[in-house]
PDB file of C-alpha atoms in Angstrom:
ATOM      1  CA  MET A   1      15.101 -28.413  30.975  1.00  0.00           C
ATOM      2  CA  ARG A   2      15.580 -30.831  28.814  1.00  0.00           C
ATOM      3  CA  ILE A   3      14.097 -30.700  25.189  1.00  0.00           C
ATOM      4  CA  ARG A   4      13.251 -34.420  23.652  1.00  0.00           C
ATOM      5  CA  ARG A   5      13.025 -34.648  19.609  1.00  0.00           C
ATOM      6  CA  VAL A   6      10.020 -36.970  18.788  1.00  0.00           C
ATOM      7  CA  GLU A   7      10.983 -38.783  15.897  1.00  0.00           C
ATOM      8  CA  GLY A   8       8.903 -37.922  12.830  1.00  0.00           C
ATOM      9  CA  SER A   9       7.264 -34.929  14.349  1.00  0.00           C
ATOM     10  CA  HIS A  10       8.549 -32.796  11.808  1.00  0.00           C
ATOM     11  CA  SER A  11       7.625 -34.859   8.738  1.00  0.00           C
ATOM     12  CA  GLY A  12       3.814 -34.227   8.426  1.00  0.00           C
ATOM     13  CA  TRP A  13       4.086 -30.108   9.277  1.00  0.00           C
ATOM     14  CA  TRP A  14       2.494 -29.500   6.005  1.00  0.00           C
ATOM     15  CA  ARG A  15      -0.956 -31.284   7.084  1.00  0.00           C
ATOM     16  CA  SER A  16      -1.423 -28.306   9.286  1.00  0.00           C
ATOM     17  CA  LEU A  17      -1.568 -25.793   6.541  1.00  0.00           C
ATOM     18  CA  TRP A  18      -5.178 -25.777   5.972  1.00  0.00           C
ATOM     19  CA  LEU A  19      -5.002 -23.685   9.694  1.00  0.00           C
ATOM     20  CA  VAL A  20      -3.463 -20.705   8.023  1.00  0.00           C
ATOM     21  CA  PRO A  21      -6.326 -19.373   5.995  1.00  0.00           C
ATOM     22  CA  ALA A  22      -8.748 -20.235   8.843  1.00  0.00           C
ATOM     23  CA  LEU A  23      -6.528 -18.260  10.955  1.00  0.00           C
ATOM     24  CA  LEU A  24      -6.166 -15.543   8.792  1.00  0.00           C
ATOM     25  CA  LEU A  25      -9.965 -15.255   8.371  1.00  0.00           C
ATOM     26  CA  ALA A  26     -10.334 -15.024  12.300  1.00  0.00           C
ATOM     27  CA  LEU A  27      -7.819 -12.265  12.340  1.00  0.00           C
ATOM     28  CA  GLY A  28      -9.576 -10.180   9.917  1.00  0.00           C
ATOM     29  CA  ALA A  29      -6.590  -9.966   7.688  1.00  0.00           C
ATOM     30  CA  TRP A  30      -8.168 -11.382   4.863  1.00  0.00           C
ATOM     31  CA  ASP A  31     -11.481 -11.047   3.117  1.00  0.00           C
ATOM     32  CA  GLY A  32     -12.454 -14.785   2.162  1.00  0.00           C
ATOM     33  CA  ARG A  33     -14.705 -13.551  -0.384  1.00  0.00           C
ATOM     34  CA  ALA A  34     -11.881 -12.345  -2.453  1.00  0.00           C
ATOM     35  CA  ILE A  35     -10.606 -15.839  -2.705  1.00  0.00           C
ATOM     36  CA  ALA A  36     -13.924 -16.935  -4.622  1.00  0.00           C
ATOM     37  CA  GLN A  37     -13.036 -14.860  -7.317  1.00  0.00           C
ATOM     38  CA  ASP A  38      -9.486 -14.987  -9.721  1.00  0.00           C
ATOM     39  CA  ALA A  39      -7.325 -11.888  -8.501  1.00  0.00           C
ATOM     40  CA  GLY A  40      -7.810  -9.499 -11.324  1.00  0.00           C
ATOM     41  CA  ALA A  41     -10.779 -10.811 -13.011  1.00  0.00           C
ATOM     42  CA  ALA A  42     -14.015  -8.723 -13.139  1.00  0.00           C
ATOM     43  CA  TRP A  43     -16.553  -9.848 -10.699  1.00  0.00           C
ATOM     44  CA  ARG A  44     -19.636 -11.324 -12.581  1.00  0.00           C
ATOM     45  CA  ASP A  45     -21.994 -12.835 -10.127  1.00  0.00           C
ATOM     46  CA  ALA A  46     -24.469 -10.101  -9.427  1.00  0.00           C
ATOM     47  CA  VAL A  47     -25.739 -11.804  -6.363  1.00  0.00           C
ATOM     48  CA  ALA A  48     -22.592 -12.045  -4.554  1.00  0.00           C
ATOM     49  CA  LEU A  49     -21.973  -8.014  -5.824  1.00  0.00           C
ATOM     50  CA  ARG A  50     -25.158  -7.145  -4.130  1.00  0.00           C
ATOM     51  CA  ASN A  51     -24.162  -9.336  -1.080  1.00  0.00           C
ATOM     52  CA  PHE A  52     -21.100  -7.838  -0.894  1.00  0.00           C
ATOM     53  CA  PHE A  53     -22.517  -3.795  -1.065  1.00  0.00           C
ATOM     54  CA  ALA A  54     -25.847  -4.017   0.474  1.00  0.00           C
ATOM     55  CA  GLY A  55     -26.094  -3.225   4.297  1.00  0.00           C
ATOM     56  CA  ASN A  56     -22.021  -2.865   4.576  1.00  0.00           C
ATOM     57  CA  THR A  57     -19.584   0.317   4.658  1.00  0.00           C
ATOM     58  CA  VAL A  58     -16.388   0.105   2.286  1.00  0.00           C
ATOM     59  CA  TYR A  59     -13.551   2.622   2.696  1.00  0.00           C
ATOM     60  CA  GLY A  60     -11.057   3.252  -0.280  1.00  0.00           C
ATOM     61  CA  ALA A  61      -9.279   6.014  -2.017  1.00  0.00           C
ATOM     62  CA  ASN A  62      -9.762   7.588  -5.916  1.00  0.00           C
ATOM     63  CA  LEU A  63      -7.200   7.792  -8.086  1.00  0.00           C
ATOM     64  CA  TYR A  64      -6.213  10.268 -10.790  1.00  0.00           C
ATOM     65  CA  LYS A  65      -3.518   9.895 -13.078  1.00  0.00           C
ATOM     66  CA  GLY A  66      -2.329   6.882 -10.723  1.00  0.00           C
ATOM     67  CA  ALA A  67      -2.124   8.907  -7.408  1.00  0.00           C
ATOM     68  CA  VAL A  68      -4.169   9.294  -4.529  1.00  0.00           C
ATOM     69  CA  ASP A  69      -6.797  12.158  -5.249  1.00  0.00           C
ATOM     70  CA  PHE A  70      -8.793  11.486  -1.907  1.00  0.00           C
ATOM     71  CA  LYS A  71     -10.201   8.833   0.446  1.00  0.00           C
ATOM     72  CA  TRP A  72     -13.635   7.820   0.907  1.00  0.00           C
ATOM     73  CA  SER A  73     -16.192   5.808   2.850  1.00  0.00           C
ATOM     74  CA  GLU A  74     -19.606   4.875   1.605  1.00  0.00           C
ATOM     75  CA  TYR A  75     -22.212   3.127   3.369  1.00  0.00           C
ATOM     76  CA  HIS A  76     -24.859   0.967   1.117  1.00  0.00           C
ATOM     77  CA  CYS A  77     -28.112   0.955   2.685  1.00  0.00           C
ATOM     78  CA  PRO A  78     -29.929  -2.371   1.861  1.00  0.00           C
ATOM     79  CA  ASN A  79     -33.292  -0.304   0.122  1.00  0.00           C
ATOM     80  CA  GLY A  80     -30.419   1.403  -2.257  1.00  0.00           C
ATOM     81  CA  ARG A  81     -30.143   4.509  -0.768  1.00  0.00           C
ATOM     82  CA  SER A  82     -26.242   5.412   0.039  1.00  0.00           C
ATOM     83  CA  VAL A  83     -24.320   7.880   2.222  1.00  0.00           C
ATOM     84  CA  TYR A  84     -20.894   9.048   0.930  1.00  0.00           C
ATOM     85  CA  LEU A  85     -18.145  10.785   2.772  1.00  0.00           C
ATOM     86  CA  ARG A  86     -15.428  12.170   1.409  1.00  0.00           C
ATOM     87  CA  GLY A  87     -13.330  14.166   3.606  1.00  0.00           C
ATOM     88  CA  SER A  88     -15.567  16.282   6.010  1.00  0.00           C
ATOM     89  CA  ASP A  89     -18.192  16.463   2.900  1.00  0.00           C
ATOM     90  CA  ILE A  90     -21.219  14.247   3.289  1.00  0.00           C
ATOM     91  CA  TYR A  91     -23.528  13.220   0.408  1.00  0.00           C
ATOM     92  CA  ARG A  92     -26.964  11.106   0.117  1.00  0.00           C
ATOM     93  CA  GLY A  93     -27.596   9.306  -2.690  1.00  0.00           C
ATOM     94  CA  ARG A  94     -28.614   5.795  -4.283  1.00  0.00           C
ATOM     95  CA  TRP A  95     -26.920   2.665  -5.417  1.00  0.00           C
ATOM     96  CA  TRP A  96     -27.864  -0.009  -7.739  1.00  0.00           C
ATOM     97  CA  LEU A  97     -26.752  -3.063  -9.923  1.00  0.00           C
ATOM     98  CA  GLU A  98     -27.004  -2.901 -13.821  1.00  0.00           C
ATOM     99  CA  GLY A  99     -25.759  -6.506 -14.465  1.00  0.00           C
ATOM    100  CA  SER A 100     -22.413  -7.136 -12.711  1.00  0.00           C
ATOM    101  CA  GLU A 101     -21.364  -3.119 -12.214  1.00  0.00           C
ATOM    102  CA  ILE A 102     -22.359  -0.989  -9.082  1.00  0.00           C
ATOM    103  CA  CYS A 103     -23.665   2.061  -9.822  1.00  0.00           C
ATOM    104  CA  TYR A 104     -24.398   5.257  -8.143  1.00  0.00           C
ATOM    105  CA  THR A 105     -25.910   8.579  -8.253  1.00  0.00           C
ATOM    106  CA  TYR A 106     -25.007  11.658  -5.906  1.00  0.00           C
ATOM    107  CA  ASP A 107     -27.472  14.736  -6.921  1.00  0.00           C
ATOM    108  CA  GLU A 108     -25.473  16.872  -4.161  1.00  0.00           C
ATOM    109  CA  LEU A 109     -22.199  16.260  -5.802  1.00  0.00           C
ATOM    110  CA  ASP A 110     -22.558  15.884  -9.613  1.00  0.00           C
ATOM    111  CA  PRO A 111     -26.495  16.776 -10.158  1.00  0.00           C
ATOM    112  CA  GLY A 112     -27.709  14.394 -12.962  1.00  0.00           C
ATOM    113  CA  GLU A 113     -24.865  12.078 -13.166  1.00  0.00           C
ATOM    114  CA  HIS A 114     -24.271   8.601 -12.393  1.00  0.00           C
ATOM    115  CA  PHE A 115     -21.124   6.557 -12.142  1.00  0.00           C
ATOM    116  CA  CYS A 116     -20.852   2.468 -12.961  1.00  0.00           C
ATOM    117  CA  PHE A 117     -18.082   0.545 -11.962  1.00  0.00           C
ATOM    118  CA  THR A 118     -16.882  -3.075 -12.959  1.00  0.00           C
ATOM    119  CA  VAL A 119     -15.183  -4.604  -9.551  1.00  0.00           C
ATOM    120  CA  PHE A 120     -12.003  -6.405  -9.847  1.00  0.00           C
ATOM    121  CA  PRO A 121     -11.049  -8.177  -6.627  1.00  0.00           C
ATOM    122  CA  GLN A 122      -7.342  -8.369  -6.143  1.00  0.00           C
ATOM    123  CA  GLY A 123      -7.260 -11.796  -3.809  1.00  0.00           C
ATOM    124  CA  ASP A 124      -5.649  -9.630  -1.011  1.00  0.00           C
ATOM    125  CA  GLY A 125      -9.150  -8.103   0.361  1.00  0.00           C
ATOM    126  CA  THR A 126      -8.824  -5.113  -1.856  1.00  0.00           C
ATOM    127  CA  TYR A 127     -10.772  -4.379  -5.143  1.00  0.00           C
ATOM    128  CA  ASP A 128     -10.439  -2.087  -7.927  1.00  0.00           C
ATOM    129  CA  LEU A 129     -13.407  -0.627  -9.581  1.00  0.00           C
ATOM    130  CA  ALA A 130     -12.864   0.846 -12.888  1.00  0.00           C
ATOM    131  CA  GLY A 131     -15.329   3.223 -14.206  1.00  0.00           C
ATOM    132  CA  ARG A 132     -17.013   2.924 -17.584  1.00  0.00           C
ATOM    133  CA  GLY A 133     -16.656   6.344 -19.903  1.00  0.00           C
ATOM    134  CA  ASP A 134     -14.630   8.777 -20.290  1.00  0.00           C
ATOM    135  CA  PRO A 135     -10.830   8.023 -19.484  1.00  0.00           C
ATOM    136  CA  ASP A 136     -10.100  11.705 -18.721  1.00  0.00           C
ATOM    137  CA  ALA A 137     -13.146  12.068 -16.422  1.00  0.00           C
ATOM    138  CA  ASP A 138     -12.292  13.040 -12.879  1.00  0.00           C
ATOM    139  CA  VAL A 139     -13.477   9.681 -11.259  1.00  0.00           C
ATOM    140  CA  ILE A 140     -11.976   6.661 -13.453  1.00  0.00           C
ATOM    141  CA  SER A 141     -10.159   4.338 -11.142  1.00  0.00           C
ATOM    142  CA  VAL A 142     -11.582   3.619  -7.509  1.00  0.00           C
ATOM    143  CA  THR A 143      -9.998   1.386  -5.013  1.00  0.00           C
ATOM    144  CA  ILE A 144     -11.508  -0.239  -2.228  1.00  0.00           C
ATOM    145  CA  LEU A 145      -9.584  -0.851   0.352  1.00  0.00           C
ATOM    146  CA  GLY A 146     -11.659  -2.502   2.912  1.00  0.00           C
ATOM    147  CA  GLN A 147     -15.365  -3.568   3.788  1.00  0.00           C
ATOM    148  CA  LEU A 148     -17.030  -3.654   7.338  1.00  0.00           C
ATOM    149  CA  ALA A 149     -20.019  -5.135   8.197  1.00  0.00           C
ATOM    150  CA  GLY A 150     -23.298  -2.751   8.669  1.00  0.00           C
ATOM    151  CA  ASP A 151     -22.775   0.680   9.477  1.00  0.00           C
ATOM    152  CA  PRO A 152     -20.163   0.555  12.382  1.00  0.00           C
ATOM    153  CA  PHE A 153     -19.669   4.641  12.031  1.00  0.00           C
ATOM    154  CA  LYS A 154     -23.288   5.383  11.634  1.00  0.00           C
ATOM    155  CA  ILE A 155     -22.670   7.151   8.748  1.00  0.00           C
ATOM    156  CA  GLN A 156     -26.546   7.405   7.811  1.00  0.00           C
ATOM    157  CA  ASN A 157     -26.804   9.168  10.900  1.00  0.00           C
ATOM    158  CA  LEU A 158     -24.753  12.011   9.712  1.00  0.00           C
ATOM    159  CA  VAL A 159     -27.457  12.924   7.445  1.00  0.00           C
ATOM    160  CA  GLY A 160     -30.613  12.393   9.697  1.00  0.00           C
ATOM    161  CA  GLY A 161     -31.482   9.100  10.690  1.00  0.00           C
ATOM    162  CA  THR A 162     -31.854   5.382   9.095  1.00  0.00           C
ATOM    163  CA  CYS A 163     -31.945   4.303   5.584  1.00  0.00           C
ATOM    164  CA  GLU A 164     -35.408   4.444   5.466  1.00  0.00           C
ATOM    165  CA  GLU A 165     -35.402   7.934   6.502  1.00  0.00           C
ATOM    166  CA  LEU A 166     -33.129   9.100   4.192  1.00  0.00           C
ATOM    167  CA  SER A 167     -34.326  10.853   1.404  1.00  0.00           C
ATOM    168  CA  SER A 168     -32.230  11.854  -1.884  1.00  0.00           C
TER     169      SER A 168
END
């Protein structure tokens, strides 16, 4: 087999660079929503924030004093109910937005308490959440490692049914 060099064939390689982000998006290696935000800047668009969480599952890790304390996943029902899995523990709760913060309450976990977080996209499909309040609190730094459309693991079924049937 003989390879023939075509004159000028390598000179326009940069014109195809636009294919790289499209390919990464297609392969699921990069969350396209992260590029709409400045990496490290707080997510201030409440509509986009709601669309990110409502009807979707996020998973990640809680950090305590810089080390991974535990990993978790959480399904956000569109109606504001939520199901949180932490290890083998399952909690029913509620989620809502306060301005551009995501807030949660899980009475089975922390009766009468609620937690609010500012979301910081990192530009690589992960998101750091910074909790407001006491820096010595158990939950102060959370990282979302990824987001999945819908409830692919049927998390809501683990507590007895659909979002409409959940009571908290």
